[in-house]
XYZ file of C-alpha atoms in Angstrom:
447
model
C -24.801 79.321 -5.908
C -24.939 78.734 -2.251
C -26.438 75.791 -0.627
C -27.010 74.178 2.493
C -27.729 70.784 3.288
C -28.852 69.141 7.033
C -28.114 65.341 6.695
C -30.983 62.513 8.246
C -27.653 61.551 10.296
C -23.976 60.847 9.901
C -24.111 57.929 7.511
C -22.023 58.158 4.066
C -25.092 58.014 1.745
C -26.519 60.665 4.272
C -23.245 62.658 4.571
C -20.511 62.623 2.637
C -22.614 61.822 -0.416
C -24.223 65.283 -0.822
C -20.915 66.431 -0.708
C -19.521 64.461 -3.567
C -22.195 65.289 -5.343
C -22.541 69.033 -4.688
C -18.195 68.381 -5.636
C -18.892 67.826 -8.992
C -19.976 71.736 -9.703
C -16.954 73.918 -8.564
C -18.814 76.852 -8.419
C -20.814 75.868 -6.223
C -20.446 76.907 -2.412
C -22.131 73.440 -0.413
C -22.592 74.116 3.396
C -22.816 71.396 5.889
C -22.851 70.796 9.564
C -20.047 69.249 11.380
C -20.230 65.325 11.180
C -20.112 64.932 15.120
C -23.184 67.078 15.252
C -25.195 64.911 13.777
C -26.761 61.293 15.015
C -26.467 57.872 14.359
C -27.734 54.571 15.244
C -26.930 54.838 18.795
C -27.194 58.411 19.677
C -29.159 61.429 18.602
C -28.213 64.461 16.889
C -26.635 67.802 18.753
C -29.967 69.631 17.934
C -29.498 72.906 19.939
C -26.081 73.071 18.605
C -27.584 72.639 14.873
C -30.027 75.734 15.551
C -27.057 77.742 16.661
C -24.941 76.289 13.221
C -28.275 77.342 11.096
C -28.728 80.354 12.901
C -25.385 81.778 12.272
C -25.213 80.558 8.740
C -23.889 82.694 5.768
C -27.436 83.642 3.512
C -27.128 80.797 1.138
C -29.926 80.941 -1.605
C -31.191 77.085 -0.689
C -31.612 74.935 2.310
C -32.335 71.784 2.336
C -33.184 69.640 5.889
C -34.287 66.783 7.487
C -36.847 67.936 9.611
C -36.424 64.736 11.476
C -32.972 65.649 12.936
C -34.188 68.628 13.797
C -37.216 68.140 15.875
C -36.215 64.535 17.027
C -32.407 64.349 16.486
C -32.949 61.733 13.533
C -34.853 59.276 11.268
C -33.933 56.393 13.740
C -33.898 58.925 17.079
C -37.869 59.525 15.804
C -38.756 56.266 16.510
C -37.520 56.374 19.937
C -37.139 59.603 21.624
C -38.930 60.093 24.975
C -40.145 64.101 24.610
C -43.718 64.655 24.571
C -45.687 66.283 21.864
C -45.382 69.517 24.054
C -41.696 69.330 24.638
C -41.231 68.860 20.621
C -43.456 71.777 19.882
C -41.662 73.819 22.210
C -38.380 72.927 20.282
C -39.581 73.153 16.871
C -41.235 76.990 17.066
C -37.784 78.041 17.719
C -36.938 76.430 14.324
C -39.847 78.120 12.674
C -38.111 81.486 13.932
C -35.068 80.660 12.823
C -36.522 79.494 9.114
C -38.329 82.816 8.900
C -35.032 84.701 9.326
C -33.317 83.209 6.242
C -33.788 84.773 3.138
C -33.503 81.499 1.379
C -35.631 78.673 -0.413
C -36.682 76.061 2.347
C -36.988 72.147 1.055
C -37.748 69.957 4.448
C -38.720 66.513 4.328
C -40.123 64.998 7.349
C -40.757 61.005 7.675
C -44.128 59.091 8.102
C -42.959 56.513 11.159
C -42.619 53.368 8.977
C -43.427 49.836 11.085
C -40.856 47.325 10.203
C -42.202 44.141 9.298
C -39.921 42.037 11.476
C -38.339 41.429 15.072
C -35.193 43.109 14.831
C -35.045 46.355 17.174
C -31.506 47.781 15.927
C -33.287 50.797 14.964
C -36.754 50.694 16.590
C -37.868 50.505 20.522
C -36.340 47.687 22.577
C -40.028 46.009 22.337
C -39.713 45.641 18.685
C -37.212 42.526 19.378
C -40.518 40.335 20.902
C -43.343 42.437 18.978
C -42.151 44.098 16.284
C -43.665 40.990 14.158
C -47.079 41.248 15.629
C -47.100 45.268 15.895
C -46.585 45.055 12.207
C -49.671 42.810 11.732
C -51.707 44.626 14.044
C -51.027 47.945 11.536
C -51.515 45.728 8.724
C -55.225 43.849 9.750
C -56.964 47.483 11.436
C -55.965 49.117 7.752
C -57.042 46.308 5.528
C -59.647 44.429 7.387
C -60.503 47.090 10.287
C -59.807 44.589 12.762
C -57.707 45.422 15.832
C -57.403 41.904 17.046
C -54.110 41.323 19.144
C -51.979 39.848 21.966
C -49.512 42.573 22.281
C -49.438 43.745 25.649
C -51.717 46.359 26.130
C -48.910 48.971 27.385
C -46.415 48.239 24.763
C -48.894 49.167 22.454
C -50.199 51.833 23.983
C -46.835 53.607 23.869
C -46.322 52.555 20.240
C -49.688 54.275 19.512
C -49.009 57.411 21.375
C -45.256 57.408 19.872
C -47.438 57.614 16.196
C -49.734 60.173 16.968
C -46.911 62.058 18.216
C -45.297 62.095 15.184
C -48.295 62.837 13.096
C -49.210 65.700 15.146
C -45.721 66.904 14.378
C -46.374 66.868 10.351
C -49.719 68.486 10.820
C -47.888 71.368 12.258
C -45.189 71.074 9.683
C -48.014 70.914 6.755
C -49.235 74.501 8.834
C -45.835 75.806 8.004
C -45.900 74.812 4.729
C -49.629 76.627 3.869
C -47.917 79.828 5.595
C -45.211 79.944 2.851
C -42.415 78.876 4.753
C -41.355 76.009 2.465
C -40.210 75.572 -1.211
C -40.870 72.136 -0.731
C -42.206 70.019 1.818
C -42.055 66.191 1.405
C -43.208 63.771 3.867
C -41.414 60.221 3.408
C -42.940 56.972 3.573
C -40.266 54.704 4.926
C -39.963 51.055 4.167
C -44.202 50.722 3.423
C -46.348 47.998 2.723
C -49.677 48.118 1.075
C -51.563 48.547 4.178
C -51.184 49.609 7.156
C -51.339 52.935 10.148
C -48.618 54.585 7.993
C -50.467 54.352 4.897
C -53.863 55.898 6.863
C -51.365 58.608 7.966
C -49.823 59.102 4.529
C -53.691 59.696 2.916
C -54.624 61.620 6.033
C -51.586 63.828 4.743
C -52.624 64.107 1.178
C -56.421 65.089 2.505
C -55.144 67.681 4.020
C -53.193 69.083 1.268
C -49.700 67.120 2.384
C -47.377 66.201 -0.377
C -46.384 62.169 0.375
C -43.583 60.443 -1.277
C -42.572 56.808 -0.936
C -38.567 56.882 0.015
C -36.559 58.009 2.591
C -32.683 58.626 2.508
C -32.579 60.069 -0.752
C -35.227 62.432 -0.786
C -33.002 65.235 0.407
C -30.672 64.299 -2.632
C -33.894 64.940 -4.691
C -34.239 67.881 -3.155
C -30.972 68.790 -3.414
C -31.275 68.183 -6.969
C -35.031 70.579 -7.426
C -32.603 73.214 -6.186
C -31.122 73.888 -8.760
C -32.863 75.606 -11.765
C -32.952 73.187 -15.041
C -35.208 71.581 -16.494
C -33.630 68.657 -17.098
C -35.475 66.280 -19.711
C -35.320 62.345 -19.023
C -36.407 59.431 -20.881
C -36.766 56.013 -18.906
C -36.178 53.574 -21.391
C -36.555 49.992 -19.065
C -34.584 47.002 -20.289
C -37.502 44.741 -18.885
C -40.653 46.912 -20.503
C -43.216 44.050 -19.724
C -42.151 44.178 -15.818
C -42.122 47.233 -15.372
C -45.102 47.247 -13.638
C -44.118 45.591 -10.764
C -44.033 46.711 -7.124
C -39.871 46.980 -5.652
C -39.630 45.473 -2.423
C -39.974 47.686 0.677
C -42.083 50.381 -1.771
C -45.554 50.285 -2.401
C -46.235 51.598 -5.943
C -44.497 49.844 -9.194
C -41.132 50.385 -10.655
C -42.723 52.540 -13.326
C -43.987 55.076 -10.963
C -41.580 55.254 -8.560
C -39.170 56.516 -11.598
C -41.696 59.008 -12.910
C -42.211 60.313 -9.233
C -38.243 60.801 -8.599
C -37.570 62.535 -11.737
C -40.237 64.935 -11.203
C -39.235 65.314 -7.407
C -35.877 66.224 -8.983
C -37.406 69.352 -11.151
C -37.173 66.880 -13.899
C -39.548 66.203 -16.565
C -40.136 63.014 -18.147
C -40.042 62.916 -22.029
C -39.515 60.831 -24.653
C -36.354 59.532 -26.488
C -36.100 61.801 -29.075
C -36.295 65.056 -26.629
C -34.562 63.974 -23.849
C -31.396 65.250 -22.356
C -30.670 62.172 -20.887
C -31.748 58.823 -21.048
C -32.282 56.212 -18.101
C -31.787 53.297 -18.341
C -33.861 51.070 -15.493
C -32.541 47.340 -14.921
C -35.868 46.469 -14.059
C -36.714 42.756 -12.481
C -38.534 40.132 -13.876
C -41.133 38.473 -11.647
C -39.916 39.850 -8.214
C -37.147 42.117 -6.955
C -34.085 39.922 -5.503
C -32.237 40.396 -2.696
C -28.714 38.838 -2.224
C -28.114 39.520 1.553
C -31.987 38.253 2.198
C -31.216 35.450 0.153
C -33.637 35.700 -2.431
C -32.765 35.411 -5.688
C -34.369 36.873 -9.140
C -33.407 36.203 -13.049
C -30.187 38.381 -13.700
C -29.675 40.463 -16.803
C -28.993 37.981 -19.651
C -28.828 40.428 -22.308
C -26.647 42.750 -24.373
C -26.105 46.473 -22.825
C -25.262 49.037 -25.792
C -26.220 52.418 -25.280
C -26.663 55.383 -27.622
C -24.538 58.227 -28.771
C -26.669 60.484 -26.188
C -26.080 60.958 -22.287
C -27.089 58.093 -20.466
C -27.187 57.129 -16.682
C -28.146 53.631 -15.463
C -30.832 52.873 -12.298
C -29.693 48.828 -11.608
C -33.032 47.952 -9.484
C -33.155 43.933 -10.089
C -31.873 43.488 -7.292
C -32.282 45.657 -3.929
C -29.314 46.542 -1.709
C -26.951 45.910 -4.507
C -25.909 45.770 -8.189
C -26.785 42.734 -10.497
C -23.153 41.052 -11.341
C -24.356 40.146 -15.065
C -25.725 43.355 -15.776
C -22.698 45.251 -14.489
C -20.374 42.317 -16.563
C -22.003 43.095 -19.487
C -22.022 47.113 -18.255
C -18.249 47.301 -18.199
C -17.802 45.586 -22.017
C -18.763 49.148 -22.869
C -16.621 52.183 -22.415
C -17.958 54.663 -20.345
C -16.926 57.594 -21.869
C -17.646 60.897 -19.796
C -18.874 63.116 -22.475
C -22.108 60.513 -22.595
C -21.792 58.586 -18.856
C -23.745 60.394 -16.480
C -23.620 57.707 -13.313
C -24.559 54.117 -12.467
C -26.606 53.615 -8.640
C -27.903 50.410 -6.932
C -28.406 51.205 -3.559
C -30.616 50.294 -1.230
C -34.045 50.576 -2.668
C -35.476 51.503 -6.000
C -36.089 55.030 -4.211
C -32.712 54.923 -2.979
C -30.919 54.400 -6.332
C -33.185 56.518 -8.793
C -32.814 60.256 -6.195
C -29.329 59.828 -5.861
C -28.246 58.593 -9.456
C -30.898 61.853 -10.311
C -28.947 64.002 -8.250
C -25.466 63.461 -9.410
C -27.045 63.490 -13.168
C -28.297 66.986 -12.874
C -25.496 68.553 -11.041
C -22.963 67.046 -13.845
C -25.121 67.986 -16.609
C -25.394 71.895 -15.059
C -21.847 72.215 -14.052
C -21.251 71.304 -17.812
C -23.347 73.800 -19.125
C -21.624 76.953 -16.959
C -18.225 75.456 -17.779
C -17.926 74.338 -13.638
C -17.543 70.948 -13.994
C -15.255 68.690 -12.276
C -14.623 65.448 -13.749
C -12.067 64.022 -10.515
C -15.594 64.876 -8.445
C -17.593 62.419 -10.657
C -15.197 60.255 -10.908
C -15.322 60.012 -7.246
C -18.694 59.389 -7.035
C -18.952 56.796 -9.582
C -15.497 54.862 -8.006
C -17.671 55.093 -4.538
C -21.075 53.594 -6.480
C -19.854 51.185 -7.783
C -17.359 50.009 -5.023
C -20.243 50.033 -3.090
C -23.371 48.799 -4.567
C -21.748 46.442 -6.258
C -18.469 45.306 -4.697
C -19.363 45.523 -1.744
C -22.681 44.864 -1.620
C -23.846 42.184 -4.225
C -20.059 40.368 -3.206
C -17.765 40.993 -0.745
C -20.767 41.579 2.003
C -21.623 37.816 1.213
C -18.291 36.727 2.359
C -17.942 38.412 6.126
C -19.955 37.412 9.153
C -19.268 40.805 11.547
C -17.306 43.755 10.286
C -13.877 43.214 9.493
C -11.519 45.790 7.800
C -8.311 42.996 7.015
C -10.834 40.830 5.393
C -12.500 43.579 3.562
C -9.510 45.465 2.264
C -8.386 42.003 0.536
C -11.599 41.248 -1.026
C -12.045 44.520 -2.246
C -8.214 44.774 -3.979
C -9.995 42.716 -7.510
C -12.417 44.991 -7.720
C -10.695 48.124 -6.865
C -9.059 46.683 -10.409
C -11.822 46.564 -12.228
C -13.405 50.090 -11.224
C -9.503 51.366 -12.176
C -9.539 49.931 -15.185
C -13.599 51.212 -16.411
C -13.249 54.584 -15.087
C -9.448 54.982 -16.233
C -8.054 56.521 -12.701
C -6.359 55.694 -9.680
C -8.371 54.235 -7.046
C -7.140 54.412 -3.693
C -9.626 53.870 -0.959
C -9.694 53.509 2.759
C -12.654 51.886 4.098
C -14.666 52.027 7.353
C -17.592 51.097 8.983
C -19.260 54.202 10.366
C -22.043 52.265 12.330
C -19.887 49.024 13.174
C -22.468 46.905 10.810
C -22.282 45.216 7.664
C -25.218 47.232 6.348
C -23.065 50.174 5.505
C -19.571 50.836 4.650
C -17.810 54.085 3.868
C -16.032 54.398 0.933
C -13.178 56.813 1.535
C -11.216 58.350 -1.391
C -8.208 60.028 -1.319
């Protein structure tokens, strides 16, 4: 099988964790543009040079894209880019050509513009830094409570209303695409969403229309990635907090309970029960509220026991977002993970985040197992790189640094790099970067 996959941008969860994935399958043939092509926080993606890459690609039998990088030049770039709605359109029919001459099944997903509920402009307009606050607000009261009271300067918001419409008249197009067959799948994202606000009109606008809307982002072309490939896979959430489960996951706006229903069947998976399931998944679900260790707000940790069945299991750890919860993955390594049963353990980001791409590297182990492809060294890898990660890094060493430092990190790390060793019973031997200079991400590199 023959698949190609254009990234949101150059990050490792973006990147080089597709390619992990796609790893554990050696049959499979996993095409990719070169990294320097693509954009990241500070610069946009080479978008002429990814038509020419896409238009000279061997006939693979899928494609998945972000439709963002290739009309804008990224998630981020879509907030900010300067062309016009005519300049875009321009851009994009050439891409509609180009689509039209591959003999291939098309799954796109193309991003709602999210507002960002605070004053930090790393990733939005300069404005955001003084407005981003009240912009947020202003989206929030006109949805809920039809009022468009503010004192954002009337030009600032002007452009931030044109920069939405923009964008929206973009997905209309795309959804025209879409209705003329040119898509397998087309998902538009809802980034980062509260219960209210312009995005959410957008969103329903969407559905009206006939638009397929998912809340999530980054890993949506993992869960495409992962309804590319034909099994039916069979899962059975069993959640170790049943009576929360029910709640809503910060930065998502429907409950824990839907959001894994939604991902599985995103994934070409169907939800079952225990007793006909391929797989079970377990959800470390929150009590009360989701926590957040970087954001300083806590939550009640796992204070249970963690014994699994004689049945393939993998493990969504949502208590907490942006990282693992320490008890839960304390109790989690008591047990041995033994690879005939272990199918993968995710906490990042988001609950979105961590359900597509612990999907994803489910599936493709459980179908390279079935043709007699797999490749346990590729799991391994991606496990070593979750849990170094989401919960190393993340829920622990992050805590300690103030700015980016590699000395620093490298020592923390070293106990850890132990433990993983030790559960996973291989050699772990990692270099470690960070790809965007910020302690938000770091890349996990495996020899």
């Amino acid at each position: 099988m023959k698949i190609a996959f254009i990234p949101i941008d150059n990050r490792p969860v973006c990147y080089t964790l597709p390619q992990i994935i796609c790893g554990i399958d050696e049959s499979m043939e996993f095409f990719i543009p070169p990294r320097e092509l693509l954009g990241d926080l500070t610069k946009i993606a080479k978008i002429e040079e990814l038509y020419t890459w896409l238009k000279n690609l061997p006939e693979p039998d899928s494609i998945v894209m972000s439709l963002d990088t290739l009309t804008y030049g990224g998630l981020i770039p879509s907030r900010r880019c300067p062309e016009t709605l005519e300049q875009l359109q321009e851009r994009i029919s050439r891409l509609k050509s180009i689509i039209k001459s591959k003999n291939a099944k098309i799954y796109a997903v193309s991003s709602i513009m999210r507002i960002s509920n605070n004053n930090f402009n790393e990733e939005e307009k300069p404005y955001w830094a003084e407005y981003g606050k009240k912009i947020f607000e202003y989206s929030y009261n006109i949805d809920k409570y039809g009022k468009p009271e503010t004192d954002v300067p009337a030009n600032i918001l002007k452009d931030y209303l044109e920069t939405r419409k923009r964008n929206f008249e973009i997905n209309k197009i795309f959804l025209e695409w879409q209705k003329e067959g040119l898509f397998e799948t087309l998902v538009f994202s809802k980034d980062d969403c509260a219960e209210f606000g312009l995005n959410v009109q957008e969103a329903l606008k969407l559905e009206q229309l006939g638009g397929f809307v998912k809340t999530g982002a980054d890993e949506i072309p993992l869960s495409l990635l992962s309804a590319s490939i034909s099994l039916n896979l069979k899962i059975c959430p069993i959640f170790l907090e049943p009576k929360y489960k029910n709640l809503v996951s910060n930065y998502e706006d429907i409950s824990v309970e839907k959001s894994v229903k939604s991902q599985i069947e995103l994934a070409g998976c169907e939800v079952t029960d225990e007793n006909d399931a391929d797989i079970l998944l377990y959800v470390n679900n929150f009590r009360m509220h989701q926590g957040e260790i970087v954001m300083k707000q806590d939550t009640e940790m796992f204070n249970g026991v963690f014994k699994t069945l004689q049945k393939p299991y993998m493990i969504a750890d949502v208590r907490f977002a942006n990282g693992a919860d320490n008890n839960f993955v304390k109790e989690l390594f008591k047990n041995k993970l033994e690879d005939n049963y272990f199918y993968g353990y995710s906490a990042w980001n988001t609950t979105a985040n961590t359900l597509g791409s612990l999907i994803c590297g489910a599936k493709y182990k459980f179908y390279a197992r079935s043709t007699n492809s797999y490749s346990k060294t590729a799991f391994n890898k991606l496990q070593i790189t979750r849990f170094l990660d989401d919960w190393a890094y993340q829920s622990n060493v992050r805590q300690k640094l103030k700015e980016p430092n590699l000395f620093m990190l490298r020592l923390n790390m070293q106990e850890y790099e132990k433990a993983v060793s030790e559960i996973l019973g291989t050699k772990v031997n990692v270099k470690y970067s960070y790809p965007w200079n910020r302690l938000f991400e770091v890349e996990i590199g495996l020899n």
